[in-house]
Structures are given as structure tokens and as C-alpha cells.
Backbone as CSV, one residue per row, in Angstrom:
resi,resn,N_x,N_y,N_z,CA_x,CA_y,CA_z,C_x,C_y,C_z
1,UNK,-143.640,-62.569,110.610,-144.513,-62.536,111.760,-144.562,-61.156,112.372
2,UNK,-145.676,-60.885,112.887,-145.813,-59.598,113.539,-145.798,-59.786,115.038
3,UNK,-145.275,-58.829,115.715,-145.178,-58.934,117.168,-146.541,-58.893,117.799
4,UNK,-146.706,-59.692,118.860,-147.979,-59.712,119.577,-148.110,-58.576,120.551
5,UNK,-147.127,-57.664,120.586,-147.174,-56.614,121.588,-147.715,-55.306,121.095
6,UNK,-148.307,-55.285,119.897,-148.840,-54.041,119.367,-150.015,-53.588,120.207
7,UNK,-150.186,-52.290,120.300,-151.231,-51.722,121.145,-152.147,-50.851,120.321
8,UNK,-153.438,-51.081,120.461,-154.426,-50.281,119.742,-154.671,-48.985,120.494
9,UNK,-155.328,-48.013,119.829,-155.667,-46.775,120.526,-156.454,-47.073,121.791
10,UNK,-156.263,-46.247,122.836,-156.914,-46.464,124.124,-158.422,-46.490,123.967
11,UNK,-159.024,-47.450,124.634,-160.471,-47.539,124.643,-161.027,-46.588,125.693
12,UNK,-162.302,-46.254,125.628,-162.913,-45.405,126.640,-163.062,-46.140,127.946
13,UNK,-163.515,-45.418,128.949,-163.699,-46.008,130.271,-164.787,-47.052,130.240
14,UNK,-164.882,-47.830,131.360,-165.827,-48.927,131.407,-167.250,-48.455,131.135
15,UNK,-167.577,-47.251,131.589,-168.940,-46.769,131.395,-169.311,-46.691,129.945
16,UNK,-168.380,-46.254,129.112,-168.689,-46.120,127.691,-168.652,-47.448,126.990
17,UNK,-167.880,-48.415,127.527,-167.834,-49.723,126.901,-169.170,-50.429,127.034
18,UNK,-169.769,-50.318,128.238,-171.013,-51.025,128.474,-172.229,-50.196,128.095
19,UNK,-171.991,-49.029,127.544,-173.119,-48.229,127.077,-173.289,-46.972,127.888
20,UNK,-173.459,-45.832,127.236,-173.712,-44.567,127.894,-174.736,-43.825,127.082
21,UNK,-175.376,-42.824,127.664,-176.426,-42.097,126.943,-175.890,-41.509,125.653
22,UNK,-176.753,-41.432,124.659,-176.364,-40.851,123.380,-175.869,-39.433,123.584
23,UNK,-174.777,-39.139,122.879,-174.228,-37.799,122.937,-173.271,-37.612,124.079
24,UNK,-173.087,-38.613,124.973,-172.168,-38.477,126.096,-170.748,-38.517,125.595
25,UNK,-169.813,-37.874,126.322,-168.432,-37.865,125.889,-167.880,-39.256,125.683
26,UNK,-168.282,-40.225,126.508,-167.771,-41.586,126.355,-168.093,-42.147,124.991
27,UNK,-169.333,-41.883,124.508,-169.717,-42.374,123.191,-168.875,-41.752,122.103
28,UNK,-168.579,-40.450,122.237,-167.777,-39.776,121.222,-166.386,-40.375,121.154
29,UNK,-165.792,-40.615,122.332,-164.445,-41.185,122.319,-164.460,-42.590,121.761
30,UNK,-165.498,-43.355,122.107,-165.594,-44.724,121.611,-165.723,-44.735,120.094
31,UNK,-166.582,-43.837,119.570,-166.776,-43.771,118.125,-165.495,-43.352,117.427
32,UNK,-164.804,-42.353,118.006,-163.556,-41.897,117.392,-162.525,-43.009,117.380
33,UNK,-162.416,-43.765,118.491,-161.429,-44.838,118.563,-161.721,-45.931,117.561
34,UNK,-163.006,-46.311,117.464,-163.369,-47.343,116.511,-163.133,-46.884,115.081
35,UNK,-163.449,-45.619,114.795,-163.254,-45.094,113.442,-161.786,-45.102,113.069
36,UNK,-160.933,-44.716,114.019,-159.499,-44.699,113.740,-158.980,-46.095,113.471
37,UNK,-159.434,-47.095,114.263,-158.955,-48.453,114.053,-159.491,-49.019,112.757
38,UNK,-160.767,-48.728,112.439,-161.321,-49.215,111.179,-160.574,-48.637,110.000
39,UNK,-160.181,-47.351,110.112,-159.432,-46.712,109.035,-158.084,-47.380,108.854
40,UNK,-157.430,-47.709,109.971,-156.129,-48.366,109.899,-156.259,-49.739,109.276
41,UNK,-157.299,-50.498,109.694,-157.503,-51.823,109.141,-157.757,-51.762,107.651
42,UNK,-158.574,-50.764,107.243,-158.896,-50.630,105.831,-157.657,-50.336,105.011
43,UNK,-156.809,-49.454,105.518,-155.581,-49.130,104.798,-154.684,-50.335,104.699
44,UNK,-154.604,-51.120,105.790,-153.744,-52.288,105.776,-154.239,-53.334,104.803
45,UNK,-155.578,-53.532,104.744,-156.115,-54.545,103.862,-155.975,-54.144,102.408
46,UNK,-156.023,-52.841,102.112,-155.884,-52.393,100.734,-154.471,-52.616,100.232
47,UNK,-153.454,-52.478,101.118,-152.074,-52.572,100.678,-151.566,-54.000,100.677
48,UNK,-152.274,-54.907,101.345,-151.808,-56.285,101.428,-152.300,-57.070,100.222
49,UNK,-151.446,-57.945,99.657,-151.880,-58.763,98.530,-152.906,-59.776,98.989
50,UNK,-153.797,-60.218,98.099,-154.799,-61.206,98.479,-154.133,-62.448,99.056
51,UNK,-154.770,-63.018,100.055,-154.171,-64.161,100.746,-153.930,-65.334,99.805
52,UNK,-154.910,-65.659,98.978,-154.763,-66.804,98.077,-153.627,-66.590,97.079
53,UNK,-153.450,-65.344,96.625,-152.355,-65.051,95.709,-151.012,-65.240,96.405
54,UNK,-150.937,-64.834,97.673,-149.706,-65.012,98.433,-149.369,-66.490,98.587
55,UNK,-150.380,-67.306,98.914,-150.163,-68.751,99.051,-149.711,-69.352,97.731
56,UNK,-150.336,-68.924,96.641,-149.977,-69.439,95.322,-148.530,-69.120,94.979
57,UNK,-148.108,-67.882,95.248,-146.753,-67.466,94.909,-145.723,-68.149,95.803
58,UNK,-146.005,-68.218,97.079,-145.025,-68.745,98.028,-144.930,-70.266,98.025
59,UNK,-146.014,-70.941,97.668,-146.005,-72.402,97.745,-146.309,-73.071,96.408
60,UNK,-147.378,-72.637,95.746,-147.780,-73.293,94.508,-146.784,-73.138,93.371
61,UNK,-146.346,-71.906,93.129,-145.426,-71.656,92.010,-144.090,-72.383,92.175
62,UNK,-143.437,-72.327,93.344,-142.168,-73.063,93.488,-142.307,-74.565,93.249
63,UNK,-143.394,-75.159,93.747,-143.588,-76.597,93.544,-143.818,-76.904,92.069
64,UNK,-144.699,-76.120,91.437,-144.950,-76.333,90.011,-143.717,-76.105,89.161
65,UNK,-142.928,-75.087,89.526,-141.709,-74.795,88.773,-140.707,-75.932,88.902
66,UNK,-140.594,-76.485,90.101,-139.652,-77.594,90.304,-140.013,-78.780,89.414
67,UNK,-141.277,-79.196,89.452,-141.675,-80.369,88.665,-141.628,-80.086,87.171
68,UNK,-141.919,-78.859,86.773,-141.823,-78.518,85.363,-140.385,-78.558,84.861
69,UNK,-139.459,-78.022,85.652,-138.053,-78.003,85.239,-137.436,-79.396,85.248
70,UNK,-137.748,-80.188,86.278,-137.190,-81.544,86.312,-137.742,-82.400,85.179
71,UNK,-139.001,-82.160,84.810,-139.567,-82.892,83.670,-138.847,-82.532,82.385
72,UNK,-138.299,-81.309,82.337,-137.548,-80.871,81.153,-136.084,-81.296,81.214
73,UNK,-135.712,-82.028,82.254,-134.352,-82.540,82.346,-133.399,-81.708,83.172
74,UNK,-133.902,-80.690,83.864,-133.040,-79.835,84.680,-132.669,-80.578,85.966
75,UNK,-131.443,-80.367,86.443,-130.947,-80.995,87.665,-131.806,-80.591,88.871
76,UNK,-131.915,-81.494,89.863,-132.737,-81.237,91.045,-132.308,-79.975,91.788
77,UNK,-131.009,-79.786,91.962,-130.516,-78.624,92.707,-130.907,-77.335,91.996
78,UNK,-130.731,-77.279,90.688,-131.073,-76.069,89.943,-132.583,-75.832,89.944
79,UNK,-133.355,-76.902,89.825,-134.809,-76.762,89.818,-135.316,-76.268,91.171
80,UNK,-134.778,-76.817,92.256,-135.178,-76.368,93.588,-134.730,-74.931,93.845
81,UNK,-133.554,-74.584,93.342,-133.056,-73.217,93.499,-133.957,-72.224,92.778
82,UNK,-134.363,-72.576,91.564,-135.249,-71.700,90.799,-136.573,-71.511,91.533
83,UNK,-137.093,-72.583,92.113,-138.338,-72.470,92.857,-138.184,-71.637,94.112
84,UNK,-137.008,-71.723,94.745,-136.779,-70.973,95.983,-136.650,-69.480,95.731
85,UNK,-136.274,-69.099,94.527,-136.099,-67.684,94.207,-137.448,-66.959,94.142
86,UNK,-138.501,-67.682,93.781,-139.813,-67.054,93.588,-140.320,-66.369,94.856
87,UNK,-140.329,-67.043,96.026,-140.787,-66.338,97.235,-139.920,-65.132,97.584
88,UNK,-138.603,-65.227,97.312,-137.717,-64.099,97.605,-138.080,-62.887,96.749
89,UNK,-138.359,-63.125,95.484,-138.771,-62.035,94.592,-140.110,-61.459,95.053
90,UNK,-141.005,-62.335,95.527,-142.308,-61.875,96.010,-142.162,-60.956,97.212
91,UNK,-141.201,-61.275,98.111,-140.960,-60.427,99.281,-140.503,-59.038,98.846
92,UNK,-139.587,-58.991,97.887,-139.095,-57.692,97.390,-140.224,-56.907,96.723
93,UNK,-141.084,-57.610,96.010,-142.204,-56.935,95.349,-143.159,-56.341,96.369
94,UNK,-143.434,-57.087,97.443,-144.331,-56.578,98.484,-143.731,-55.356,99.167
95,UNK,-142.421,-55.406,99.395,-141.780,-54.261,100.023,-141.854,-53.031,99.126
96,UNK,-141.610,-53.219,97.819,-141.682,-52.097,96.881,-143.102,-51.540,96.803
97,UNK,-144.087,-52.404,97.008,-145.479,-51.987,96.883,-145.992,-51.297,98.136
98,UNK,-145.605,-51.799,99.309,-146.146,-51.287,100.561,-145.182,-50.381,101.319
99,UNK,-143.869,-50.466,100.961,-142.830,-49.713,101.679,-142.788,-50.077,103.150
100,UNK,-143.189,-51.301,103.464,-143.124,-51.775,104.839,-142.301,-53.055,104.892
101,UNK,-141.416,-53.150,105.877,-140.532,-54.300,105.994,-141.295,-55.472,106.604
102,UNK,-141.326,-56.569,105.890,-141.964,-57.789,106.353,-140.914,-58.641,107.059
103,UNK,-140.951,-58.666,108.382,-139.927,-59.385,109.150,-139.917,-60.859,108.783
104,UNK,-141.104,-61.461,108.675,-141.174,-62.870,108.299,-140.597,-63.081,106.905
105,UNK,-140.918,-62.169,105.993,-140.407,-62.295,104.643,-138.896,-62.191,104.580
106,UNK,-138.337,-61.278,105.367,-136.882,-61.135,105.413,-136.238,-62.405,105.966
107,UNK,-136.844,-62.964,107.002,-136.320,-64.201,107.589,-136.354,-65.336,106.576
108,UNK,-137.500,-65.495,105.899,-137.633,-66.562,104.908,-136.620,-66.382,103.791
109,UNK,-136.473,-65.142,103.311,-135.524,-64.879,102.232,-134.103,-65.185,102.664
110,UNK,-133.748,-64.813,103.884,-132.403,-65.109,104.397,-132.151,-66.616,104.432
111,UNK,-133.131,-67.373,104.924,-132.993,-68.825,104.958,-132.881,-69.407,103.552
112,UNK,-133.623,-68.820,102.620,-133.550,-69.286,101.238,-132.143,-69.087,100.670
113,UNK,-131.603,-67.886,100.872,-130.275,-67.576,100.337,-129.228,-68.506,100.936
114,UNK,-129.295,-68.697,102.265,-128.312,-69.567,102.920,-128.421,-71.000,102.414
115,UNK,-129.657,-71.510,102.283,-129.826,-72.889,101.824,-129.371,-73.051,100.378
116,UNK,-129.599,-72.016,99.550,-129.153,-72.080,98.155,-127.631,-72.112,98.085
117,UNK,-126.980,-71.245,98.855,-125.517,-71.204,98.844,-124.936,-72.541,99.292
118,UNK,-125.456,-73.064,100.399,-124.940,-74.338,100.916,-125.191,-75.470,99.928
119,UNK,-126.364,-75.479,99.312,-126.709,-76.556,98.391,-125.868,-76.500,97.128
120,UNK,-125.670,-75.290,96.588,-124.871,-75.151,95.369,-123.425,-75.541,95.632
121,UNK,-122.882,-75.107,96.784,-121.487,-75.445,97.116,-121.347,-76.951,97.372
122,UNK,-122.302,-77.519,98.111,-122.215,-78.935,98.444,-122.826,-79.848,97.400
123,UNK,-123.598,-79.286,96.477,-124.219,-80.088,95.435,-125.315,-81.017,95.935
124,UNK,-125.945,-80.681,97.070,-126.959,-81.555,97.663,-128.347,-80.927,97.569
125,UNK,-129.240,-81.642,96.902,-130.614,-81.152,96.804,-131.337,-81.272,98.140
126,UNK,-130.908,-82.196,98.969,-131.599,-82.413,100.239,-131.432,-81.224,101.192
127,UNK,-130.353,-80.489,101.070,-130.188,-79.303,101.900,-131.231,-78.243,101.551
128,UNK,-131.632,-78.206,100.290,-132.712,-77.291,99.903,-134.064,-77.817,100.369
129,UNK,-134.226,-79.135,100.352,-135.495,-79.716,100.769,-135.737,-79.538,102.262
130,UNK,-134.667,-79.572,103.055,-134.836,-79.479,104.509,-135.096,-78.050,104.960
131,UNK,-135.033,-77.097,104.026,-135.245,-75.689,104.366,-136.588,-75.457,105.048
132,UNK,-137.634,-76.122,104.572,-138.956,-75.943,105.188,-138.955,-76.391,106.646
133,UNK,-138.193,-77.439,106.929,-138.075,-77.878,108.315,-137.369,-76.850,109.174
134,UNK,-136.342,-76.193,108.617,-135.656,-75.127,109.361,-136.630,-73.989,109.665
135,UNK,-137.418,-73.626,108.681,-138.328,-72.492,108.847,-139.356,-72.751,109.948
136,UNK,-140.012,-73.908,109.888,-141.034,-74.182,110.888,-140.406,-74.439,112.260
137,UNK,-139.175,-74.966,112.274,-138.493,-75.171,113.543,-138.171,-73.857,114.235
138,UNK,-137.611,-72.914,113.479,-137.302,-71.602,114.050,-138.584,-70.894,114.477
139,UNK,-139.650,-71.056,113.681,-140.932,-70.447,114.047,-141.448,-71.031,115.362
140,UNK,-141.304,-72.337,115.538,-141.736,-72.969,116.775,-140.985,-72.439,117.983
141,UNK,-139.663,-72.318,117.846,-138.876,-71.748,118.936,-139.287,-70.295,119.189
142,UNK,-139.611,-69.573,118.119,-140.042,-68.184,118.275,-141.303,-68.071,119.103
143,UNK,-142.256,-68.974,118.860,-143.487,-68.965,119.663,-143.167,-69.196,121.133
144,UNK,-142.338,-70.187,121.418,-142.035,-70.514,122.812,-141.250,-69.399,123.489
145,UNK,-140.308,-68.796,122.778,-139.517,-67.707,123.358,-140.400,-66.494,123.631
146,UNK,-141.433,-66.289,122.801,-142.302,-65.119,122.980,-143.059,-65.161,124.301
147,UNK,-143.103,-66.319,124.957,-143.765,-66.408,126.267,-143.049,-65.553,127.308
148,UNK,-141.792,-65.233,127.047,-141.026,-64.396,127.959,-141.237,-62.911,127.697
149,UNK,-141.927,-62.592,126.606,-142.132,-61.196,126.234,-143.405,-60.613,126.814
150,UNK,-143.723,-59.408,126.369,-144.899,-58.686,126.870,-146.199,-59.364,126.454
151,UNK,-146.245,-59.855,125.229,-147.399,-60.582,124.720,-146.883,-61.787,123.933
152,UNK,-147.501,-62.974,124.099,-147.094,-64.131,123.298,-147.545,-63.980,121.850
153,UNK,-146.874,-64.682,120.948,-147.152,-64.522,119.522,-148.583,-64.896,119.152
154,UNK,-149.122,-65.939,119.751,-150.486,-66.347,119.408,-151.481,-65.226,119.682
155,UNK,-151.250,-64.450,120.727,-152.104,-63.307,121.039,-152.110,-62.317,119.878
156,UNK,-150.917,-61.969,119.387,-150.823,-60.974,118.315,-151.461,-61.435,117.022
157,UNK,-151.212,-62.695,116.633,-151.782,-63.197,115.390,-153.303,-63.273,115.455
158,UNK,-153.818,-63.813,116.551,-155.264,-64.003,116.665,-155.997,-62.683,116.839
159,UNK,-155.347,-61.728,117.451,-155.982,-60.427,117.667,-156.397,-59.788,116.355
160,UNK,-155.557,-59.914,115.336,-155.865,-59.301,114.046,-157.126,-59.898,113.428
161,UNK,-157.413,-61.157,113.747,-158.550,-61.842,113.148,-159.823,-61.747,113.976
162,UNK,-159.677,-61.712,115.301,-160.841,-61.894,116.167,-161.324,-60.651,116.893
163,UNK,-160.440,-59.706,117.175,-160.803,-58.634,118.098,-162.037,-57.862,117.657
164,UNK,-162.102,-57.463,116.401,-163.221,-56.624,115.955,-164.398,-57.431,115.425
165,UNK,-164.248,-58.757,115.433,-165.364,-59.600,115.011,-166.204,-60.064,116.189
166,UNK,-165.721,-59.823,117.393,-166.437,-60.273,118.590,-167.547,-59.284,118.925
167,UNK,-168.774,-59.796,118.982,-169.921,-58.931,119.268,-169.870,-58.452,120.706
168,UNK,-169.845,-57.138,120.894,-169.846,-56.576,122.228,-168.546,-56.769,122.978
169,UNK,-167.488,-57.163,122.260,-166.217,-57.464,122.912,-165.476,-56.217,123.355
170,UNK,-164.540,-56.414,124.297,-163.726,-55.327,124.816,-162.371,-55.319,124.137
171,UNK,-161.647,-54.245,124.343,-160.297,-54.128,123.829,-159.422,-55.229,124.421
172,UNK,-158.601,-55.866,123.604,-157.816,-57.007,124.072,-156.747,-56.599,125.076
173,UNK,-156.244,-55.383,124.990,-155.271,-54.932,125.981,-155.919,-54.843,127.366
174,UNK,-157.167,-54.398,127.407,-157.892,-54.356,128.677,-158.110,-55.761,129.218
175,UNK,-158.518,-56.671,128.335,-158.730,-58.044,128.774,-157.436,-58.668,129.285
176,UNK,-156.332,-58.391,128.606,-155.041,-58.946,129.028,-154.669,-58.435,130.421
177,UNK,-154.917,-57.160,130.665,-154.543,-56.567,131.951,-155.461,-56.998,133.085
178,UNK,-156.735,-57.273,132.774,-157.729,-57.446,133.825,-158.246,-58.874,134.019
179,UNK,-158.077,-59.737,133.031,-158.671,-61.077,133.099,-157.574,-62.143,133.077
180,UNK,-157.250,-62.735,134.210,-156.192,-63.757,134.255,-156.457,-64.942,133.323
181,UNK,-157.714,-65.338,133.205,-158.038,-66.472,132.345,-157.694,-66.162,130.888
182,UNK,-157.913,-64.932,130.481,-157.594,-64.516,129.115,-156.095,-64.641,128.866
183,UNK,-155.280,-64.203,129.808,-153.821,-64.322,129.660,-153.402,-65.784,129.588
184,UNK,-153.980,-66.594,130.447,-153.616,-68.009,130.481,-153.963,-68.698,129.161
185,UNK,-155.109,-68.367,128.597,-155.533,-68.989,127.338,-154.521,-68.721,126.235
186,UNK,-154.057,-67.473,126.114,-153.152,-67.164,125.016,-151.739,-67.685,125.255
187,UNK,-151.362,-67.830,126.515,-150.060,-68.458,126.786,-150.094,-69.935,126.423
188,UNK,-151.176,-70.617,126.791,-151.306,-72.033,126.446,-151.406,-72.198,124.934
189,UNK,-152.155,-71.315,124.275,-152.272,-71.375,122.812,-150.911,-71.220,122.154
190,UNK,-150.087,-70.329,122.681,-148.750,-70.132,122.138,-147.899,-71.381,122.310
191,UNK,-148.032,-72.049,123.451,-147.308,-73.302,123.672,-147.769,-74.367,122.673
192,UNK,-149.070,-74.443,122.442,-149.607,-75.429,121.490,-149.016,-75.203,120.102
193,UNK,-149.010,-73.952,119.643,-148.452,-73.658,118.319,-146.951,-73.926,118.290
194,UNK,-146.239,-73.552,119.349,-144.804,-73.770,119.374,-144.448,-75.236,119.284
195,UNK,-145.103,-76.075,120.084,-144.826,-77.516,120.048,-145.247,-78.106,118.703
196,UNK,-146.403,-77.672,118.196,-146.864,-78.170,116.906,-145.882,-77.868,115.787
197,UNK,-145.346,-76.656,115.769,-144.380,-76.276,114.735,-143.086,-77.069,114.857
198,UNK,-142.659,-77.367,116.073,-141.446,-78.168,116.255,-141.665,-79.600,115.768
199,UNK,-142.836,-80.164,116.050,-143.159,-81.499,115.534,-143.192,-81.478,114.010
200,UNK,-143.829,-80.445,113.446,-143.886,-80.287,112.000,-142.477,-80.215,111.407
201,UNK,-141.590,-79.477,112.076,-140.211,-79.359,111.611,-139.515,-80.713,111.590
202,UNK,-139.724,-81.509,112.634,-139.108,-82.834,112.679,-139.588,-83.728,111.554
203,UNK,-140.888,-83.677,111.257,-141.439,-84.499,110.174,-140.861,-84.077,108.829
204,UNK,-140.767,-82.769,108.603,-140.233,-82.272,107.332,-138.759,-82.649,107.174
205,UNK,-138.005,-82.545,108.244,-136.581,-82.901,108.180,-136.419,-84.387,107.890
206,UNK,-137.234,-85.210,108.533,-137.183,-86.650,108.292,-137.513,-86.973,106.837
207,UNK,-138.542,-86.322,106.293,-138.910,-86.561,104.894,-137.789,-86.137,103.956
208,UNK,-137.161,-85.004,104.247,-136.134,-84.468,103.357,-134.937,-85.404,103.225
209,UNK,-134.635,-86.151,104.277,-133.440,-86.992,104.266,-133.715,-88.470,104.025
210,UNK,-134.990,-88.860,104.006,-135.289,-90.288,103.841,-136.100,-90.609,102.589
211,UNK,-136.921,-89.706,102.113,-137.761,-89.983,100.952,-137.054,-89.599,99.658
212,UNK,-137.503,-90.151,98.530,-136.934,-89.741,97.239,-137.081,-88.235,97.028
213,UNK,-136.074,-87.624,96.440,-136.043,-86.169,96.293,-137.269,-85.646,95.554
214,UNK,-137.673,-86.303,94.492,-138.757,-85.767,93.672,-140.118,-85.863,94.356
215,UNK,-140.219,-86.615,95.453,-141.488,-86.751,96.170,-141.661,-85.651,97.220
216,UNK,-140.557,-85.173,97.776,-140.604,-84.291,98.941,-141.282,-82.938,98.671
217,UNK,-140.993,-82.233,97.562,-141.640,-80.927,97.369,-143.167,-80.975,97.432
218,UNK,-143.768,-81.979,96.806,-145.231,-82.088,96.830,-145.729,-82.386,98.234
219,UNK,-145.035,-83.279,98.958,-145.447,-83.600,100.319,-145.288,-82.396,101.246
220,UNK,-144.208,-81.635,101.049,-144.019,-80.426,101.855,-145.173,-79.454,101.672
221,UNK,-145.572,-79.255,100.428,-146.682,-78.348,100.155,-147.982,-78.836,100.757
222,UNK,-148.254,-80.142,100.615,-149.481,-80.693,101.181,-149.464,-80.632,102.701
223,UNK,-148.276,-80.792,103.283,-148.190,-80.798,104.742,-148.558,-79.450,105.334
224,UNK,-148.274,-78.357,104.626,-148.672,-77.041,105.137,-150.185,-76.975,105.338
225,UNK,-150.932,-77.477,104.349,-152.379,-77.444,104.473,-152.893,-78.355,105.570
226,UNK,-152.373,-79.590,105.625,-152.811,-80.550,106.640,-152.456,-80.061,108.037
227,UNK,-151.221,-79.566,108.198,-150.775,-79.088,109.502,-151.617,-77.908,109.979
228,UNK,-151.871,-76.952,109.088,-152.646,-75.774,109.469,-154.059,-76.161,109.889
229,UNK,-154.694,-77.035,109.107,-156.055,-77.474,109.436,-156.079,-78.199,110.776
230,UNK,-155.122,-79.107,110.992,-155.070,-79.860,112.243,-154.858,-78.938,113.438
231,UNK,-153.943,-77.978,113.301,-153.665,-77.060,114.401,-154.859,-76.174,114.703
232,UNK,-155.570,-75.728,113.678,-156.752,-74.897,113.903,-157.829,-75.667,114.652
233,UNK,-157.990,-76.945,114.326,-158.969,-77.764,115.035,-158.572,-77.907,116.501
234,UNK,-157.304,-78.238,116.740,-156.823,-78.419,118.117,-156.985,-77.133,118.918
235,UNK,-156.569,-76.009,118.331,-156.620,-74.736,119.040,-158.057,-74.312,119.315
236,UNK,-158.941,-74.502,118.345,-160.326,-74.086,118.550,-161.043,-74.965,119.566
237,UNK,-160.717,-76.252,119.610,-161.281,-77.121,120.647,-160.810,-76.650,122.019
238,UNK,-159.524,-76.326,122.114,-159.009,-75.829,123.393,-159.685,-74.516,123.789
239,UNK,-159.832,-73.598,122.838,-160.472,-72.314,123.137,-161.900,-72.505,123.644
240,UNK,-162.624,-73.437,123.030,-163.998,-73.685,123.462,-164.035,-74.247,124.885
241,UNK,-163.124,-75.163,125.183,-163.106,-75.779,126.507,-162.584,-74.815,127.576
242,UNK,-161.679,-73.918,127.170,-161.083,-72.985,128.130,-161.958,-71.768,128.394
243,UNK,-163.013,-71.571,127.591,-163.932,-70.460,127.821,-163.532,-69.162,127.151
244,UNK,-162.848,-69.242,125.995,-162.438,-67.998,125.329,-163.627,-67.248,124.755
245,UNK,-164.563,-67.963,124.135,-165.629,-67.268,123.411,-166.539,-66.469,124.330
246,UNK,-166.901,-66.953,125.534,-167.668,-66.085,126.441,-166.908,-64.824,126.835
247,UNK,-165.578,-64.908,126.865,-164.796,-63.714,127.191,-164.862,-62.707,126.046
248,UNK,-164.786,-63.201,124.812,-164.751,-62.306,123.648,-166.130,-61.781,123.284
249,UNK,-167.181,-62.503,123.632,-168.544,-62.082,123.263,-169.429,-62.035,124.495
250,UNK,-169.125,-61.157,125.452,-169.929,-61.105,126.682,-171.379,-60.729,126.430
251,UNK,-171.642,-59.900,125.424,-173.015,-59.458,125.156,-173.896,-60.620,124.725
252,UNK,-173.292,-61.625,124.062,-174.073,-62.765,123.600,-174.248,-63.818,124.679
253,UNK,-173.337,-63.829,125.659,-173.359,-64.869,126.673,-174.000,-64.419,127.978
254,UNK,-174.253,-63.109,128.143,-174.898,-62.593,129.344,-176.329,-62.207,128.997
255,UNK,-177.337,-62.944,129.465,-178.729,-62.637,129.099,-179.172,-61.257,129.542
256,UNK,-178.488,-60.668,130.531,-178.845,-59.318,130.972,-178.255,-58.254,130.070
257,UNK,-177.285,-58.677,129.162,-176.653,-57.709,128.284,-175.702,-56.796,128.991
258,UNK,-175.190,-57.218,130.163,-174.318,-56.353,130.942,-172.878,-56.835,130.941
259,UNK,-172.529,-57.787,130.063,-171.180,-58.330,130.072,-171.089,-59.425,131.104
260,UNK,-169.978,-60.182,131.059,-169.869,-61.332,131.927,-168.739,-61.232,132.905
261,UNK,-168.376,-60.043,133.406,-167.204,-59.899,134.241,-167.486,-59.059,135.481
262,UNK,-166.723,-59.349,136.491,-166.853,-58.598,137.731,-165.458,-58.342,138.275
263,UNK,-164.981,-57.113,138.063,-163.678,-56.743,138.600,-162.513,-57.368,137.906
264,UNK,-162.698,-57.924,136.687,-161.589,-58.490,135.941,-161.079,-59.791,136.514
265,UNK,-161.869,-60.510,137.287,-161.395,-61.757,137.891,-161.633,-62.958,137.010
266,UNK,-162.376,-62.774,135.920,-162.608,-63.888,135.019,-164.026,-63.872,134.505
267,UNK,-164.347,-64.690,133.534,-165.673,-64.721,132.941,-166.691,-65.278,133.918
268,UNK,-167.914,-64.764,133.820,-168.979,-65.191,134.717,-169.639,-66.445,134.177
269,UNK,-168.832,-67.474,133.905,-169.361,-68.753,133.452,-168.633,-69.831,134.221
270,UNK,-169.312,-70.943,134.406,-168.699,-72.072,135.086,-167.794,-72.805,134.127
271,UNK,-166.623,-73.233,134.628,-165.702,-73.967,133.786,-165.731,-75.438,134.172
């Protein structure tokens, strides 16, 4: 996970955000800032592995490897251990390729190593199966704890996806500082994700200790997709009701084309 407290290059003054004459200094600074951020985004996207490939390596390959090995007569503990090694190797490969430390990857790898050691010593396949519950549980607590920090985690994750896609939108740091409703939305969103991840963790732990061992890996993999889809629906419904989109796209929601804010007190729409 990446911290939600990252800060983009300073945006120009309000005059340049809402438009200034061509050739004005505000326009030059705005263009330079956007160019610098676009360059950074481009570099980051070039060095990152394709998303689908990452999902395949981290989830698809371990599940397929487990069922393939057990079909060949390999013990459950050894088959699960072999599958758990794949994401760890993928983390090392990404680090060698990008030379950047993936905090989430390091955390996942650490949990993998600990669960493998405990499972091999205790001879219990269920300790390896419950690993996914540990991961989502710790992630849930991380979201909730981040509410005490400078920026909640949901803010940081969503910023990477939404900030530059919003037509006529402002810098998110400015919105955070000036619009109370914007801050409230991301704090509530962080709570939603935190509680959702804790519920997900409980379900995974229950499955790991009550269902047949050979059924759990497939259900764990399917649950990631179902959980993510369900959470995205819940979060997007909340965002629509809370008025996030008028905040992010003032140019589309203000017929005068002048933005929808006055003094940073909130969006100029009725809630």
C-alpha cells in the first residue's frame, strides 16, 4: 500500500486554475506543473507490471499450482507452501526491475514466510489457508488507523485513479485543505473499506477452519473478486450520494463554467 499523504507539485493560484489569459504567468506554471506530473505518471506506469499479470501471478498461479500438485499426490502443506512462494518471488522480481521497495509486497512476503514456518513446524495446512484472513484483517486495521494520520488511506489510493481524470478538477491537496465535505467523504470512505476488510477477514478465517482444505483455496480466490466488486459498488453509491463527483468535476456541474465553490465551504449543490 502506498501512503495517502503524498503531495503533488504545487498548483498555481486560483486565478490560473479557473482560467487566465493566454501567455500569463499562471498558465505557464499550470502547464509546467501538469507536464511534470504527467511525466511522473508515465514513468510510473512504464515501470509497473500490467495489472492483469500481477493478479494472475499473485492469485491465479498459486491456486492453480496447489490443485495441480495435490492432483499429483503432493501433501496439502507442501502444495500450499509451493503456491505461497510464487507471490514472494514476484515481489523480489518487481523490486529488481523497478528498484523501488513495495511496502505492501514486503508485508505480504513477511506474512507468507511466517505462515509457512508455522505450518511446516505444526504440520497444519489450515494455518496456511488462514493467511489470507490475516492479510485482509491487518489491511482493515491499517485503513482505520490511517484516520489518525495526515491523509486516510482511501484518499491516497483513489487519488492515483481519479485526480487527473476529473474534468476541470482541482488539485486534491487544495480540496483537502479548503473543502470540509471533501475531507469528510474520504474519512467515511476509509471507514467503509476498513470495516469491509475486517468482515472479509472474518469470513476467510471461518472458511479456513471449517471447510474442507481442498475447497478453501478456490473460494479464497473467488472471494477477492466478489469482495472487490461489492465494495466498489458500495463506495461508489456513497460517493454519489455524498456529492463527490460535483466536487471533482466542477466544470461539468456548473453551467456558468466557473466551478462550484465559494471560499472552500463546500460544493455549490444541494445535498
